[in-house]
Amino acid sequence: MRFRGRLRVELSREIVEEDLEAIREALEAVGHHLVKGFRNPEEGGRVESWSYSGRVLELVISSGRLRLDEASMRVRRVLEEVLGRSRRLGVRGLRLEDAVVELDGEVRVGGRLPFVRGVEVVGGRTVIHLEPMDEGDLKRPILLRLLRLLNEKEVRARWGGKAEHWQLIKQSRVKLEPPPYTDDPNKVLEEAGLVKRFSVGQWLYTPLAAYLLRMVREVFLEEVVRPLGFVEAVFPKMYPLEVGLRTGHLRGTVNSLVFASLPKTYDIEEFEELTDYMYVMDEAPPEEVGRYVRYPEYFLCFAQCEPFYWFFGGELVDDGALPVKWYDMSGPSFRWESGGIYGLERVIEFHRVEVVWLGTPEQVVSIRNDLLKAYERFMDEVLDLEWRLAWVTPWYYEQSGTVEKVEEFDIDRPGTIDFEVWLPYRGPREDRKTWLEVGNISIHGTKFTEPFRIRHNRGRTLWTGCSGFGSQRWLISVLAQKGFNPENWPPKLREYLERNPPPDPVVLVTYPKTQSGRRELEQLVKYLSKYLRR
Ligand code: ATP
Ligand code: ZN
Ligand code: MG
């Protein structure tokens, strides 16, 4: 990224010959201030040339990472100080003209942005021409956000559309050689009628399927979450747009959000045309229904931890309240996954235990480490799976300066660790596509405490962390590696079966649908017979 622009500084009176000496001196001081804080002076700013006419001193400035607004303010401060002292010259105003931001790579910039006059791509670089800005504009947060946006776009372009950078941290030993089970549990669950497709990416879980989901979740809570002292809260599952603006999800993942709209009116009579139509035609065309609802003012639970940051937003927290360790499992998450939807693994509506914490950086790292250890034991011993851990650096951590070189990561810095489990039905474990992300742990740094203004009463830095345990994915992982026969399950799951007899499956005249499905269900009942409630 490079900046360039003409800064016109209006002084309190006309510039005369006798001022020039002092101006030269002042500009030298400006030069020092423009590189302050940068280890590499190239990243700071410099005065390329200057001239004057009447009351206006004009500087052509350029810079690497020092933003133009910040550079302009530095110029103002230094000039005022030096010229005020030696020549009784004050600064009356600033105006930045012909400002240009140059980005590496070809970057697309939206056509409706304030301050942007034009965009051109030359020789693989993107050049953005800005409108003239006066001092008031230079101080506006809109400009700051515009420049941040351009910086993010540059980083994204450098990442080549990849959302994250993946590095293996640790891997379990090979446990399944040869794998005892290689069928696709998604198919078995559907054919045997334990789940029935409700709509795209949505399932109805019959009591027996619900039982299995609860089983893995309960063992997780029992073995990982509760022993570490996390306590349950209940978070809302429909978020006002404002919340998504603060967390960044509305910008970063708008293509995956499921939105919700309220009716335009509560007066049922106003719907009469629509209700009469549906009565007679027995159909509900979405475009007709759409005429009666407001624009979406909400989106449905996406990351599940958003309400946590909202809750502490604007509050002052003292040491006595820290660290905060909560979890929520009060309802589903919704994600539009488009073409990726598959079985129970990748659905639109899924269930998750979301673990969240808030504290000082040391506390947040230490909680993450405890959780990581517990997760490892959970995967390796309790569920006895073949698993691996990866460090994933989402692109947005780079530009914030937290990740200098993604090849050398520091695990105690903000970032994410993914848990992956091998699905034998997908193919050999050497193939990356045969692994499924089942969960992750993140340290966010101040990514959420800053925008939500979560503050410590004595000014200490506050960080947050979160971890998502997707029930559907963990269940599929266990079934994919161990199959449906509890004799091959790890002891903790069998104990759960013994303590909590599972409910009967659903068998109707017409359900499960196929002969092979019925046979699979019979087999399953045989496996479970000694545990079933009878
Ligand atoms: P993926 O890369 O597989 O899409 P993700 O990175 O989008 O996963 P996160 O946003 O980290 O996943 O969500 C946390 C957890 O929520 C995941 O580890 C997974 O257990 C669960 N999860 C996310 N998306 C889905 C989905 N569409 N269906 C089922 N579970 C999901
Ligand atoms: Zn989260
Ligand atoms: Mg995803």
Short mmCIF file of N, CA, C and O in Angstrom, two decimals, residues 267-384:
data_model
loop_
_atom_site.label_atom_id
_atom_site.label_comp_id
_atom_site.label_asym_id
_atom_site.label_seq_id
_atom_site.Cartn_x
_atom_site.Cartn_y
_atom_site.Cartn_z
N ASP A 267 -52.00 -6.14 11.96
CA ASP A 267 -53.43 -6.14 11.65
C ASP A 267 -53.74 -7.22 10.61
O ASP A 267 -53.46 -7.06 9.43
N ILE A 268 -54.34 -8.30 11.06
CA ILE A 268 -54.57 -9.46 10.20
C ILE A 268 -55.42 -9.09 8.97
O ILE A 268 -55.27 -9.66 7.90
N GLU A 269 -56.27 -8.06 9.13
CA GLU A 269 -57.13 -7.68 8.00
C GLU A 269 -56.33 -7.16 6.81
O GLU A 269 -56.74 -7.32 5.68
N GLU A 270 -55.22 -6.59 7.12
CA GLU A 270 -54.38 -6.07 6.03
C GLU A 270 -53.77 -7.18 5.17
O GLU A 270 -53.23 -6.93 4.10
N PHE A 271 -53.85 -8.40 5.69
CA PHE A 271 -53.30 -9.54 4.94
C PHE A 271 -54.38 -10.22 4.10
O PHE A 271 -54.13 -11.24 3.49
N GLU A 272 -55.59 -9.68 4.12
CA GLU A 272 -56.74 -10.41 3.59
C GLU A 272 -56.55 -10.88 2.15
O GLU A 272 -56.88 -12.02 1.81
N GLU A 273 -55.99 -10.02 1.34
CA GLU A 273 -55.79 -10.40 -0.06
C GLU A 273 -54.93 -11.66 -0.14
O GLU A 273 -55.22 -12.59 -0.89
N LEU A 274 -53.90 -11.68 0.67
CA LEU A 274 -52.98 -12.81 0.68
C LEU A 274 -53.63 -14.06 1.27
O LEU A 274 -53.56 -15.15 0.70
N THR A 275 -54.29 -13.89 2.41
CA THR A 275 -54.88 -15.07 3.06
C THR A 275 -56.00 -15.65 2.21
O THR A 275 -56.13 -16.87 2.10
N ASP A 276 -56.79 -14.79 1.57
CA ASP A 276 -57.85 -15.29 0.67
C ASP A 276 -57.25 -16.08 -0.49
O ASP A 276 -57.72 -17.14 -0.86
N TYR A 277 -56.19 -15.53 -1.02
CA TYR A 277 -55.52 -16.18 -2.15
C TYR A 277 -55.03 -17.58 -1.76
O TYR A 277 -55.26 -18.56 -2.45
N MET A 278 -54.37 -17.65 -0.60
CA MET A 278 -53.83 -18.94 -0.17
C MET A 278 -54.95 -19.93 0.10
O MET A 278 -54.84 -21.12 -0.16
N TYR A 279 -56.07 -19.41 0.62
CA TYR A 279 -57.24 -20.26 0.91
C TYR A 279 -57.72 -20.94 -0.36
O TYR A 279 -57.89 -22.15 -0.43
N VAL A 280 -57.90 -20.13 -1.40
CA VAL A 280 -58.48 -20.66 -2.64
C VAL A 280 -57.45 -21.43 -3.46
O VAL A 280 -57.71 -22.52 -3.94
N MET A 281 -56.24 -20.89 -3.58
CA MET A 281 -55.24 -21.52 -4.46
C MET A 281 -54.46 -22.62 -3.76
O MET A 281 -53.81 -23.43 -4.40
N ASP A 282 -54.50 -22.64 -2.44
CA ASP A 282 -53.75 -23.61 -1.65
C ASP A 282 -52.26 -23.59 -2.00
O ASP A 282 -51.61 -24.61 -2.14
N GLU A 283 -51.75 -22.39 -2.17
CA GLU A 283 -50.31 -22.24 -2.39
C GLU A 283 -49.87 -20.91 -1.79
O GLU A 283 -50.68 -20.00 -1.62
N ALA A 284 -48.58 -20.84 -1.47
CA ALA A 284 -48.04 -19.63 -0.85
C ALA A 284 -46.83 -19.15 -1.64
O ALA A 284 -45.69 -19.52 -1.33
N PRO A 285 -47.04 -18.37 -2.69
CA PRO A 285 -45.88 -17.91 -3.49
C PRO A 285 -45.03 -16.94 -2.68
O PRO A 285 -45.54 -15.94 -2.16
N PRO A 286 -43.74 -17.25 -2.55
CA PRO A 286 -42.86 -16.40 -1.72
C PRO A 286 -42.90 -14.94 -2.12
O PRO A 286 -42.86 -14.06 -1.27
N GLU A 287 -43.02 -14.66 -3.44
CA GLU A 287 -42.99 -13.24 -3.83
C GLU A 287 -44.24 -12.51 -3.35
O GLU A 287 -44.21 -11.33 -3.05
N GLU A 288 -45.35 -13.26 -3.22
CA GLU A 288 -46.57 -12.65 -2.67
C GLU A 288 -46.39 -12.40 -1.17
O GLU A 288 -46.70 -11.32 -0.67
N VAL A 289 -45.91 -13.41 -0.48
CA VAL A 289 -45.68 -13.27 0.96
C VAL A 289 -44.71 -12.12 1.20
O VAL A 289 -44.88 -11.32 2.12
N GLY A 290 -43.71 -12.01 0.32
CA GLY A 290 -42.70 -10.97 0.47
C GLY A 290 -43.28 -9.57 0.49
O GLY A 290 -42.71 -8.66 1.11
N ARG A 291 -44.43 -9.37 -0.14
CA ARG A 291 -45.03 -8.03 -0.16
C ARG A 291 -45.58 -7.63 1.20
O ARG A 291 -45.89 -6.47 1.44
N TYR A 292 -45.72 -8.61 2.09
CA TYR A 292 -46.33 -8.33 3.39
C TYR A 292 -45.32 -8.30 4.53
O TYR A 292 -45.68 -8.15 5.68
N VAL A 293 -44.06 -8.50 4.20
CA VAL A 293 -43.07 -8.48 5.30
C VAL A 293 -42.07 -7.35 5.09
O VAL A 293 -41.85 -6.88 3.98
N ARG A 294 -41.49 -6.94 6.20
CA ARG A 294 -40.52 -5.85 6.17
C ARG A 294 -39.19 -6.37 5.63
O ARG A 294 -38.98 -7.57 5.49
N TYR A 295 -38.29 -5.44 5.33
CA TYR A 295 -36.93 -5.84 4.97
C TYR A 295 -36.35 -6.61 6.14
O TYR A 295 -36.77 -6.43 7.27
N PRO A 296 -35.39 -7.50 5.88
CA PRO A 296 -34.83 -8.27 7.00
C PRO A 296 -34.13 -7.35 8.00
O PRO A 296 -33.25 -6.59 7.62
N GLU A 297 -34.54 -7.41 9.24
CA GLU A 297 -33.89 -6.61 10.27
C GLU A 297 -33.06 -7.49 11.19
O GLU A 297 -32.41 -7.03 12.11
N TYR A 298 -33.13 -8.79 10.93
CA TYR A 298 -32.43 -9.76 11.76
C TYR A 298 -31.71 -10.79 10.89
O TYR A 298 -32.07 -10.98 9.73
N PHE A 299 -30.75 -11.47 11.48
CA PHE A 299 -30.27 -12.70 10.88
C PHE A 299 -30.21 -13.76 11.97
O PHE A 299 -30.15 -13.44 13.16
N LEU A 300 -30.28 -15.01 11.55
CA LEU A 300 -30.37 -16.09 12.54
C LEU A 300 -28.98 -16.47 13.04
O LEU A 300 -27.99 -16.28 12.34
N CYS A 301 -28.96 -17.00 14.23
CA CYS A 301 -27.71 -17.38 14.92
C CYS A 301 -26.70 -17.95 13.93
O CYS A 301 -26.97 -18.94 13.26
N PHE A 302 -25.54 -17.34 13.87
CA PHE A 302 -24.51 -17.78 12.92
C PHE A 302 -23.32 -18.39 13.65
O PHE A 302 -23.00 -19.56 13.48
N ALA A 303 -22.63 -17.60 14.47
CA ALA A 303 -21.46 -18.12 15.17
C ALA A 303 -21.80 -18.51 16.61
O ALA A 303 -21.02 -19.16 17.28
N GLN A 304 -22.94 -18.09 17.06
CA GLN A 304 -23.49 -18.45 18.37
C GLN A 304 -22.83 -17.74 19.55
O GLN A 304 -23.35 -17.79 20.65
N CYS A 305 -21.69 -17.10 19.35
CA CYS A 305 -21.05 -16.42 20.48
C CYS A 305 -21.32 -14.91 20.44
O CYS A 305 -21.01 -14.19 21.39
N GLU A 306 -21.94 -14.42 19.36
CA GLU A 306 -22.16 -12.98 19.20
C GLU A 306 -22.83 -12.34 20.42
O GLU A 306 -22.38 -11.28 20.88
N PRO A 307 -23.91 -12.96 20.94
CA PRO A 307 -24.60 -12.31 22.08
C PRO A 307 -23.70 -12.15 23.31
O PRO A 307 -23.94 -11.27 24.13
N PHE A 308 -22.69 -12.97 23.43
CA PHE A 308 -21.76 -12.87 24.56
C PHE A 308 -21.04 -11.52 24.54
O PHE A 308 -20.98 -10.81 25.53
N TYR A 309 -20.53 -11.16 23.38
CA TYR A 309 -19.82 -9.88 23.27
C TYR A 309 -20.79 -8.72 23.44
O TYR A 309 -20.47 -7.71 24.05
N TRP A 310 -21.97 -8.90 22.90
CA TRP A 310 -22.99 -7.87 23.04
C TRP A 310 -23.28 -7.63 24.52
O TRP A 310 -23.38 -6.50 24.97
N PHE A 311 -23.41 -8.72 25.29
CA PHE A 311 -23.76 -8.59 26.70
C PHE A 311 -22.75 -7.74 27.46
O PHE A 311 -23.12 -6.86 28.24
N PHE A 312 -21.47 -7.99 27.24
CA PHE A 312 -20.45 -7.24 27.97
C PHE A 312 -20.13 -5.90 27.31
O PHE A 312 -19.38 -5.10 27.85
N GLY A 313 -20.72 -5.68 26.15
CA GLY A 313 -20.47 -4.43 25.41
C GLY A 313 -20.85 -3.21 26.23
O GLY A 313 -21.90 -3.16 26.86
N GLY A 314 -19.96 -2.21 26.25
CA GLY A 314 -20.24 -0.98 26.98
C GLY A 314 -20.10 -1.10 28.48
O GLY A 314 -20.28 -0.12 29.21
N GLU A 315 -19.78 -2.29 28.99
CA GLU A 315 -19.68 -2.47 30.44
C GLU A 315 -18.22 -2.33 30.89
O GLU A 315 -17.29 -2.55 30.12
N LEU A 316 -18.08 -1.96 32.17
CA LEU A 316 -16.76 -1.92 32.81
C LEU A 316 -16.65 -3.17 33.65
O LEU A 316 -17.54 -3.48 34.45
N VAL A 317 -15.55 -3.88 33.50
CA VAL A 317 -15.38 -5.15 34.20
C VAL A 317 -14.20 -5.04 35.15
O VAL A 317 -13.18 -4.45 34.78
N ASP A 318 -14.30 -5.56 36.36
CA ASP A 318 -13.13 -5.54 37.25
C ASP A 318 -12.57 -6.95 37.43
O ASP A 318 -13.18 -7.93 37.01
N ASP A 319 -11.40 -7.04 38.05
CA ASP A 319 -10.74 -8.33 38.21
C ASP A 319 -11.62 -9.38 38.87
O ASP A 319 -11.55 -10.56 38.55
N GLY A 320 -12.45 -8.90 39.82
CA GLY A 320 -13.31 -9.84 40.55
C GLY A 320 -14.24 -10.63 39.64
O GLY A 320 -14.62 -11.75 39.96
N ALA A 321 -14.61 -10.03 38.51
CA ALA A 321 -15.57 -10.68 37.61
C ALA A 321 -14.87 -11.60 36.60
O ALA A 321 -15.52 -12.32 35.86
N LEU A 322 -13.52 -11.54 36.60
CA LEU A 322 -12.78 -12.25 35.55
C LEU A 322 -12.09 -13.51 36.05
O LEU A 322 -11.70 -13.56 37.21
N PRO A 323 -11.89 -14.50 35.23
CA PRO A 323 -12.41 -14.57 33.86
C PRO A 323 -13.88 -14.98 33.85
O PRO A 323 -14.36 -15.59 34.79
N VAL A 324 -14.59 -14.67 32.76
CA VAL A 324 -15.97 -15.12 32.58
C VAL A 324 -15.93 -16.36 31.71
O VAL A 324 -15.28 -16.36 30.66
N LYS A 325 -16.59 -17.45 32.16
CA LYS A 325 -16.56 -18.71 31.41
C LYS A 325 -17.97 -19.26 31.28
O LYS A 325 -18.52 -19.78 32.24
N TRP A 326 -18.53 -19.10 30.11
CA TRP A 326 -19.91 -19.52 29.87
C TRP A 326 -19.99 -20.49 28.70
O TRP A 326 -19.05 -20.62 27.92
N TYR A 327 -21.14 -21.15 28.60
CA TYR A 327 -21.44 -21.86 27.35
C TYR A 327 -22.92 -21.75 27.07
O TYR A 327 -23.72 -21.48 27.97
N ASP A 328 -23.28 -21.92 25.81
CA ASP A 328 -24.67 -21.85 25.38
C ASP A 328 -24.95 -23.04 24.47
O ASP A 328 -24.12 -23.41 23.63
N MET A 329 -26.13 -23.67 24.71
CA MET A 329 -26.52 -24.74 23.78
C MET A 329 -28.03 -24.69 23.62
O MET A 329 -28.69 -25.69 23.47
N SER A 330 -28.55 -23.45 23.70
CA SER A 330 -30.00 -23.28 23.80
C SER A 330 -30.73 -23.33 22.47
O SER A 330 -31.94 -23.23 22.46
N GLY A 331 -30.02 -23.45 21.37
CA GLY A 331 -30.76 -23.50 20.12
C GLY A 331 -29.84 -23.66 18.94
O GLY A 331 -28.61 -23.65 19.08
N PRO A 332 -30.46 -23.80 17.76
CA PRO A 332 -29.67 -24.10 16.57
C PRO A 332 -28.96 -22.89 15.97
O PRO A 332 -29.28 -21.75 16.26
N SER A 333 -27.97 -23.19 15.14
CA SER A 333 -27.31 -22.19 14.30
C SER A 333 -27.79 -22.41 12.88
O SER A 333 -28.13 -23.54 12.50
N PHE A 334 -27.77 -21.35 12.09
CA PHE A 334 -28.23 -21.44 10.71
C PHE A 334 -27.17 -20.91 9.76
O PHE A 334 -26.64 -19.81 9.98
N ARG A 335 -26.87 -21.68 8.73
CA ARG A 335 -25.92 -21.21 7.73
C ARG A 335 -26.34 -21.65 6.36
O ARG A 335 -26.63 -22.83 6.16
N TRP A 336 -26.35 -20.72 5.44
CA TRP A 336 -26.61 -21.11 4.05
C TRP A 336 -25.30 -21.64 3.50
O TRP A 336 -24.31 -20.93 3.43
N GLU A 337 -25.26 -22.93 3.16
CA GLU A 337 -24.03 -23.55 2.69
C GLU A 337 -24.07 -23.84 1.20
O GLU A 337 -23.18 -24.49 0.66
N SER A 338 -25.13 -23.44 0.56
CA SER A 338 -25.27 -23.57 -0.89
C SER A 338 -24.94 -24.99 -1.37
O SER A 338 -25.49 -25.95 -0.85
N GLY A 339 -24.04 -25.12 -2.33
CA GLY A 339 -23.77 -26.43 -2.92
C GLY A 339 -23.06 -27.40 -1.99
O GLY A 339 -22.94 -28.58 -2.31
N GLY A 340 -22.58 -26.93 -0.85
CA GLY A 340 -21.80 -27.79 0.04
C GLY A 340 -22.63 -28.68 0.95
O GLY A 340 -22.08 -29.56 1.62
N ILE A 341 -23.93 -28.47 0.96
CA ILE A 341 -24.80 -29.19 1.90
C ILE A 341 -24.68 -30.70 1.71
O ILE A 341 -24.76 -31.19 0.60
N TYR A 342 -24.45 -31.43 2.81
CA TYR A 342 -24.39 -32.89 2.69
C TYR A 342 -24.77 -33.57 4.01
O TYR A 342 -24.20 -33.27 5.06
N GLY A 343 -25.70 -34.53 3.92
CA GLY A 343 -26.06 -35.37 5.06
C GLY A 343 -26.27 -34.55 6.32
O GLY A 343 -26.90 -33.48 6.29
N LEU A 344 -25.72 -35.07 7.43
CA LEU A 344 -25.79 -34.32 8.69
C LEU A 344 -24.52 -33.51 8.90
O LEU A 344 -24.42 -32.72 9.83
N GLU A 345 -23.56 -33.72 8.00
CA GLU A 345 -22.25 -33.08 8.17
C GLU A 345 -22.25 -31.60 7.87
O GLU A 345 -21.57 -30.82 8.51
N ARG A 346 -22.95 -31.25 6.83
CA ARG A 346 -22.98 -29.84 6.43
C ARG A 346 -24.43 -29.49 6.15
O ARG A 346 -24.96 -29.82 5.10
N VAL A 347 -25.04 -28.86 7.13
CA VAL A 347 -26.47 -28.60 7.06
C VAL A 347 -26.73 -27.10 7.21
O VAL A 347 -25.82 -26.33 7.52
N ILE A 348 -27.96 -26.73 6.97
CA ILE A 348 -28.35 -25.32 7.14
C ILE A 348 -28.66 -25.06 8.61
O ILE A 348 -28.38 -23.99 9.13
N GLU A 349 -29.26 -26.04 9.26
CA GLU A 349 -29.63 -25.88 10.67
C GLU A 349 -28.87 -26.93 11.47
O GLU A 349 -29.05 -28.11 11.24
N PHE A 350 -27.99 -26.47 12.35
CA PHE A 350 -27.24 -27.44 13.15
C PHE A 350 -27.20 -27.03 14.61
O PHE A 350 -27.61 -25.93 14.98
N HIS A 351 -26.72 -27.94 15.43
CA HIS A 351 -26.73 -27.73 16.89
C HIS A 351 -25.31 -27.76 17.41
O HIS A 351 -24.50 -28.55 16.97
N ARG A 352 -25.08 -26.90 18.34
CA ARG A 352 -23.70 -26.69 18.74
C ARG A 352 -23.66 -26.29 20.21
O ARG A 352 -24.55 -25.60 20.70
N VAL A 353 -22.61 -26.74 20.89
CA VAL A 353 -22.31 -26.19 22.21
C VAL A 353 -21.26 -25.12 21.95
O VAL A 353 -20.20 -25.40 21.41
N GLU A 354 -21.59 -23.88 22.30
CA GLU A 354 -20.65 -22.79 22.07
C GLU A 354 -20.08 -22.37 23.42
O GLU A 354 -20.80 -21.96 24.33
N VAL A 355 -18.76 -22.51 23.54
CA VAL A 355 -18.07 -22.20 24.80
C VAL A 355 -17.39 -20.84 24.62
O VAL A 355 -16.71 -20.63 23.62
N VAL A 356 -17.60 -19.94 25.57
CA VAL A 356 -17.08 -18.58 25.41
C VAL A 356 -16.39 -18.12 26.68
O VAL A 356 -16.78 -18.51 27.78
N TRP A 357 -15.36 -17.31 26.54
CA TRP A 357 -14.71 -16.78 27.73
C TRP A 357 -14.14 -15.38 27.49
O TRP A 357 -13.86 -15.00 26.35
N LEU A 358 -13.99 -14.65 28.60
CA LEU A 358 -13.52 -13.26 28.57
C LEU A 358 -12.54 -13.09 29.71
O LEU A 358 -12.78 -13.58 30.81
N GLY A 359 -11.42 -12.41 29.45
CA GLY A 359 -10.45 -12.20 30.52
C GLY A 359 -9.28 -11.38 30.03
O GLY A 359 -9.29 -10.84 28.92
N THR A 360 -8.25 -11.31 30.86
CA THR A 360 -7.02 -10.66 30.43
C THR A 360 -6.36 -11.60 29.42
O THR A 360 -6.69 -12.79 29.37
N PRO A 361 -5.42 -11.09 28.63
CA PRO A 361 -4.77 -11.96 27.65
C PRO A 361 -4.21 -13.24 28.29
O PRO A 361 -4.39 -14.33 27.75
N GLU A 362 -3.59 -13.12 29.48
CA GLU A 362 -3.01 -14.31 30.14
C GLU A 362 -4.12 -15.29 30.48
O GLU A 362 -3.98 -16.50 30.28
N GLN A 363 -5.22 -14.77 31.02
CA GLN A 363 -6.33 -15.67 31.38
C GLN A 363 -6.91 -16.34 30.15
O GLN A 363 -7.17 -17.55 30.15
N VAL A 364 -7.08 -15.58 29.09
CA VAL A 364 -7.70 -16.13 27.89
C VAL A 364 -6.82 -17.23 27.27
O VAL A 364 -7.31 -18.28 26.87
N VAL A 365 -5.51 -16.99 27.27
CA VAL A 365 -4.60 -18.01 26.72
C VAL A 365 -4.61 -19.24 27.62
O VAL A 365 -4.67 -20.38 27.14
N SER A 366 -4.58 -19.02 28.93
CA SER A 366 -4.52 -20.16 29.84
C SER A 366 -5.80 -21.00 29.77
O SER A 366 -5.74 -22.23 29.79
N ILE A 367 -6.95 -20.35 29.63
CA ILE A 367 -8.21 -21.10 29.49
C ILE A 367 -8.19 -21.89 28.17
O ILE A 367 -8.58 -23.06 28.13
N ARG A 368 -7.71 -21.24 27.12
CA ARG A 368 -7.61 -21.95 25.84
C ARG A 368 -6.72 -23.19 25.97
O ARG A 368 -7.05 -24.26 25.44
N ASN A 369 -5.62 -23.04 26.71
CA ASN A 369 -4.72 -24.18 26.86
C ASN A 369 -5.36 -25.32 27.65
O ASN A 369 -5.21 -26.48 27.30
N ASP A 370 -6.10 -24.96 28.71
CA ASP A 370 -6.81 -25.99 29.48
C ASP A 370 -7.83 -26.70 28.59
O ASP A 370 -7.97 -27.93 28.62
N LEU A 371 -8.53 -25.89 27.82
CA LEU A 371 -9.57 -26.44 26.96
C LEU A 371 -8.96 -27.35 25.89
O LEU A 371 -9.46 -28.43 25.59
N LEU A 372 -7.85 -26.90 25.35
CA LEU A 372 -7.17 -27.67 24.31
C LEU A 372 -6.75 -29.05 24.86
O LEU A 372 -6.93 -30.08 24.21
N LYS A 373 -6.20 -29.04 26.06
CA LYS A 373 -5.78 -30.29 26.68
C LYS A 373 -6.97 -31.22 26.88
O LYS A 373 -6.92 -32.40 26.58
N ALA A 374 -8.07 -30.62 27.36
CA ALA A 374 -9.27 -31.42 27.62
C ALA A 374 -9.85 -31.96 26.30
O ALA A 374 -10.30 -33.12 26.24
N TYR A 375 -9.84 -31.15 25.26
CA TYR A 375 -10.33 -31.59 23.96
C TYR A 375 -9.50 -32.76 23.44
O TYR A 375 -10.01 -33.72 22.87
N GLU A 376 -8.19 -32.64 23.61
CA GLU A 376 -7.31 -33.69 23.13
C GLU A 376 -7.61 -35.01 23.82
O GLU A 376 -7.69 -36.06 23.17
N ARG A 377 -7.79 -34.94 25.13
CA ARG A 377 -8.12 -36.14 25.88
C ARG A 377 -9.48 -36.68 25.42
O ARG A 377 -9.69 -37.88 25.27
N PHE A 378 -10.40 -35.76 25.19
CA PHE A 378 -11.74 -36.15 24.74
C PHE A 378 -11.69 -36.90 23.41
O PHE A 378 -12.30 -37.95 23.24
N MET A 379 -10.90 -36.36 22.48
CA MET A 379 -10.82 -37.00 21.16
C MET A 379 -10.03 -38.29 21.23
O MET A 379 -10.39 -39.29 20.63
N ASP A 380 -8.91 -38.23 21.98
CA ASP A 380 -7.99 -39.35 21.93
C ASP A 380 -8.39 -40.50 22.84
O ASP A 380 -8.30 -41.66 22.45
N GLU A 381 -8.82 -40.17 24.06
CA GLU A 381 -9.14 -41.24 25.01
C GLU A 381 -10.63 -41.48 25.12
O GLU A 381 -11.10 -42.61 24.96
N VAL A 382 -11.38 -40.42 25.38
CA VAL A 382 -12.81 -40.62 25.63
C VAL A 382 -13.51 -41.16 24.39
O VAL A 382 -14.20 -42.18 24.45
N LEU A 383 -13.33 -40.53 23.25
CA LEU A 383 -13.98 -41.04 22.03
C LEU A 383 -13.06 -41.96 21.23
O LEU A 383 -13.51 -42.64 20.31
N ASP A 384 -11.78 -41.96 21.57
CA ASP A 384 -10.82 -42.84 20.91
C ASP A 384 -10.85 -42.71 19.38
O ASP A 384 -10.96 -43.69 18.65
#
